[in-house]
XYZ file of C-alpha atoms in Angstrom:
305
model
C 16.323 -16.846 11.082
C 12.617 -16.211 11.583
C 11.380 -12.628 11.149
C 8.228 -10.930 12.379
C 7.163 -7.475 11.182
C 5.146 -4.741 12.860
C 3.854 -2.030 10.537
C 3.510 1.479 11.971
C 0.220 3.310 12.185
C -0.365 7.051 12.340
C 0.993 9.292 15.059
C 4.778 9.197 14.697
C 5.128 10.673 11.213
C 7.803 13.374 10.995
C 8.976 16.104 8.636
C 11.189 15.020 5.741
C 10.554 11.373 6.599
C 12.022 8.981 4.085
C 14.011 11.610 2.205
C 17.357 10.089 3.222
C 16.139 6.650 2.140
C 14.996 8.072 -1.207
C 18.451 9.537 -1.838
C 20.469 6.470 -0.828
C 18.360 3.310 -1.321
C 17.432 2.317 -4.924
C 14.613 -0.051 -3.902
C 13.057 2.631 -1.704
C 13.367 5.197 -4.496
C 11.676 2.815 -6.951
C 8.807 2.347 -4.492
C 8.285 6.088 -4.055
C 8.373 6.638 -7.811
C 5.863 3.822 -8.285
C 3.580 5.456 -5.689
C 3.862 8.756 -7.571
C 2.589 7.092 -10.740
C -0.239 5.327 -8.913
C -1.457 8.420 -7.060
C -0.718 10.994 -9.753
C 1.325 13.175 -7.407
C 5.056 13.539 -6.815
C 5.627 11.556 -3.626
C 9.355 12.329 -3.787
C 8.520 15.956 -2.930
C 8.653 16.313 0.861
C 5.955 19.005 0.777
C 3.557 16.503 -0.787
C 4.771 13.529 1.249
C 4.439 15.480 4.525
C 1.054 17.036 3.670
C -1.448 15.943 6.372
C -3.913 15.045 3.620
C -1.420 12.441 2.415
C -0.287 11.119 5.795
C -1.911 7.705 5.453
C -0.664 6.980 1.930
C 2.764 8.368 2.820
C 3.121 6.036 5.802
C 2.031 3.007 3.755
C 4.358 3.998 0.904
C 7.281 4.500 3.278
C 6.545 1.206 5.018
C 6.439 -0.662 1.713
C 9.687 0.886 0.538
C 11.434 -0.232 3.729
C 9.762 -3.650 3.681
C 10.928 -4.290 0.112
C 14.514 -3.499 1.111
C 14.357 -5.842 4.095
C 12.618 -8.588 2.104
C 15.281 -8.412 -0.607
C 18.032 -8.829 1.976
C 16.483 -11.081 4.625
C 13.477 -12.786 3.024
C 9.804 -12.970 3.955
C 8.619 -12.936 7.569
C 6.758 -15.763 9.289
C 4.032 -13.334 10.332
C 3.118 -9.689 10.799
C 0.664 -7.224 12.209
C 0.199 -3.473 12.111
C -1.486 -0.825 14.182
C -4.707 0.246 12.452
C -3.425 1.836 9.217
C -0.416 -0.477 9.464
C -2.679 -3.410 8.649
C -2.900 -2.122 5.081
C 0.898 -2.107 4.843
C 0.852 -5.675 6.139
C -1.740 -6.810 3.618
C 0.208 -5.260 0.732
C 3.493 -6.731 1.970
C 1.878 -10.179 2.127
C 0.567 -9.762 -1.442
C -3.022 -9.965 -0.251
C -3.591 -6.551 -1.810
C -1.615 -5.003 -4.662
C 0.277 -1.759 -4.155
C -1.590 -0.368 -7.183
C -5.003 -1.073 -5.628
C -3.956 -0.502 -2.029
C -2.649 3.065 -2.210
C -5.784 4.648 -3.753
C -7.874 2.652 -1.269
C -5.849 4.002 1.656
C -6.127 7.551 0.324
C -9.907 7.258 0.025
C -10.088 5.749 3.523
C -8.280 8.788 4.890
C -10.793 11.079 3.195
C -13.730 9.121 4.583
C -12.281 9.379 8.081
C -11.718 13.127 7.738
C -15.303 13.640 6.571
C -16.719 11.518 9.390
C -14.561 13.401 11.882
C -15.823 16.741 10.599
C -19.434 15.601 10.921
C -18.887 13.822 14.251
C -15.925 15.470 16.013
C -14.465 13.625 18.958
C -11.638 13.507 21.475
C -9.240 10.756 22.521
C -7.032 10.108 25.540
C -4.474 7.480 26.538
C -5.083 5.771 29.867
C -1.895 4.513 31.498
C -1.522 1.799 34.126
C -5.172 0.745 34.153
C -6.589 -2.669 33.324
C -9.251 -3.269 30.695
C -12.036 -3.924 33.189
C -11.539 -0.572 34.892
C -11.366 1.290 31.584
C -14.494 -0.424 30.295
C -16.338 0.517 33.474
C -15.109 4.122 33.190
C -16.524 4.268 29.667
C -19.829 2.842 30.869
C -20.075 5.496 33.590
C -18.799 8.252 31.289
C -21.405 7.407 28.651
C -24.092 8.709 30.997
C -22.739 12.172 30.170
C -21.935 11.516 26.527
C -20.782 8.633 24.312
C -17.275 7.374 25.089
C -15.634 4.081 24.158
C -12.463 2.038 24.546
C -10.744 2.492 21.176
C -7.266 0.950 21.344
C -6.076 -1.867 23.600
C -2.394 -1.223 22.921
C -0.858 -3.104 25.855
C -2.152 -4.664 29.058
C -1.713 -1.290 30.761
C -2.164 1.264 27.964
C -5.641 1.749 26.558
C -6.911 4.658 24.475
C -10.471 5.896 24.922
C -12.409 8.145 22.581
C -15.751 9.835 22.117
C -17.541 13.027 23.045
C -15.880 15.744 25.109
C -18.400 15.334 27.930
C -18.157 11.544 27.958
C -14.375 11.592 27.880
C -14.275 14.073 30.733
C -16.619 11.970 32.867
C -14.670 8.783 32.144
C -11.423 10.555 33.014
C -12.888 11.770 36.297
C -13.970 8.215 37.158
C -10.483 6.885 36.412
C -8.858 9.539 38.571
C -11.240 8.678 41.407
C -10.160 5.045 41.121
C -6.433 5.689 41.403
C -5.413 6.201 37.776
C -3.143 9.227 37.742
C -2.301 9.482 34.052
C -5.020 10.032 31.458
C -3.282 11.895 28.658
C -5.346 13.845 26.085
C -4.245 13.135 22.512
C -4.048 15.689 19.719
C -6.996 14.189 17.886
C -10.143 15.769 16.452
C -11.684 12.417 15.536
C -12.558 9.408 17.669
C -11.097 6.594 15.579
C -12.182 2.992 16.138
C -15.451 4.032 17.744
C -19.018 4.397 16.393
C -18.106 8.036 15.619
C -16.533 6.594 12.435
C -19.712 4.868 11.217
C -20.071 7.219 8.239
C -16.514 6.396 7.129
C -17.139 2.686 7.660
C -20.213 2.803 5.417
C -18.290 4.592 2.674
C -15.379 2.162 2.925
C -17.757 -0.783 2.589
C -18.972 0.557 -0.758
C -15.437 1.360 -1.894
C -14.197 -2.148 -1.134
C -16.737 -3.744 -3.462
C -14.438 -3.059 -6.412
C -11.188 -4.124 -4.710
C -9.700 -7.591 -5.179
C -7.791 -9.476 -2.480
C -5.668 -12.626 -2.784
C -4.431 -15.280 -0.370
C -1.682 -13.915 1.839
C 1.929 -15.113 1.602
C 2.165 -15.042 5.415
C -0.316 -14.423 8.247
C -1.196 -10.800 9.050
C -3.062 -10.429 12.317
C -6.145 -8.184 12.361
C -6.517 -5.658 15.181
C -10.276 -6.157 15.010
C -10.448 -9.939 15.375
C -6.989 -10.626 16.893
C -6.700 -13.407 14.289
C -4.991 -13.570 10.886
C -6.948 -11.973 8.046
C -8.905 -14.489 5.983
C -9.631 -14.037 2.288
C -13.389 -14.474 2.680
C -13.712 -12.003 5.565
C -10.989 -9.427 4.868
C -13.364 -6.773 3.489
C -15.822 -7.117 6.356
C -12.972 -6.960 8.855
C -11.528 -3.767 7.332
C -14.981 -2.164 7.405
C -15.443 -3.085 11.066
C -11.952 -1.866 11.924
C -13.042 1.772 11.670
C -15.783 1.456 14.292
C -14.494 -1.301 16.572
C -11.571 -1.146 19.009
C -8.111 -2.306 18.029
C -6.461 -5.126 19.981
C -2.847 -4.645 19.031
C -1.650 -6.352 22.192
C -3.351 -9.612 21.199
C -2.020 -9.334 17.639
C 1.497 -8.871 18.967
C 1.105 -11.982 21.085
C -0.133 -13.819 17.994
C 3.025 -12.913 16.079
C 5.227 -13.821 19.042
C 3.504 -17.215 19.285
C 5.052 -17.952 15.883
C 8.425 -17.727 17.676
C 10.273 -15.152 15.564
C 13.951 -14.630 16.276
C 13.741 -10.982 15.235
C 10.891 -8.462 15.392
C 11.191 -5.342 13.229
C 8.921 -2.309 13.264
C 8.632 -0.907 9.751
C 7.578 2.732 9.295
C 7.850 5.993 11.225
C 8.665 5.809 14.922
C 9.298 3.045 17.433
C 5.947 2.979 19.247
C 5.235 -0.650 18.437
C 8.701 -1.683 19.595
C 7.960 -0.056 22.930
C 4.667 -1.944 23.129
C 6.531 -5.189 22.417
C 8.917 -4.542 25.270
C 6.049 -4.392 27.773
C 5.420 -8.131 27.411
C 7.658 -11.188 27.517
C 9.440 -11.047 24.176
C 12.398 -13.322 23.439
C 12.893 -11.890 19.951
C 15.452 -9.210 19.164
C 13.560 -5.951 18.510
C 14.472 -3.242 16.001
C 12.790 -0.465 14.042
C 13.523 1.090 10.662
C 12.471 4.566 9.533
C 15.735 6.072 8.246
C 19.036 5.192 6.612
C 20.658 5.222 10.050
C 18.206 2.728 11.578
C 18.256 0.600 8.416
C 22.038 0.296 8.589
C 21.835 -0.505 12.291
C 19.494 -3.400 11.503
C 21.713 -4.594 8.677
C 24.692 -4.642 11.043
C 22.843 -6.353 13.884
C 21.188 -8.913 11.614
C 24.629 -10.116 10.527
C 25.350 -10.845 14.173
C 22.013 -12.649 14.601
C 22.825 -14.882 11.630
């Protein structure tokens, strides 16, 4: 049985997430306790785990706890990808980056992004049922009023744009004029994966100088390049990731080209599973973010075997 993993990004975190897993799954509990030692804060406390300041490290910690359970029961995957933050979970899972080095790095990244967002506030919106050419043209027209960029190419028909309020408004107006009915504002105060994050990108570049990476145990596709991370370029790619658009759709296709029998989203929510279902996908698709969903996967994987 060939497995592919998709590691969740931000956006679907929820209150008390992982608490049931902590109570019932020893491997998950060990992972949380290890994260507590690394970060110097009690990650078993839901108030700390759910604190917005800790969202990024909490998602990576949760994802790693779930991944370790699945790996112990079903083995390593043939490939993986993640959405933005999820790439860090993928790199740690593939032993390209240690958990001990990865968690503090992710925490610092979150701080850099918050600082850049405070200095360069932005807005984001999801454009539904529009192709990339139309969205790119809308951003070009919108930029006459203020900077706006394509930020996330999630599927062939769902693209997120981000930038200034004026630019976003002008781009939205252009899209409406060209038959796109749904442009949904997101609850974001930063424009991730656009030049608005340049300050954070610069800080991350300096921070990465002291971080060591190793060859990966399995390919992890980069949202920035749409190709598997390479040891020589991984730092540069992670730096660029903050200011360049994500291409999750292409990464998903890359994983599917490896012909997995099963595709599992690891981490809060099922957003990536929904993305997978928008394209031709012969693999069985599941997600795990609770004891209930974990046990569902365990049950269904027995049938797949």
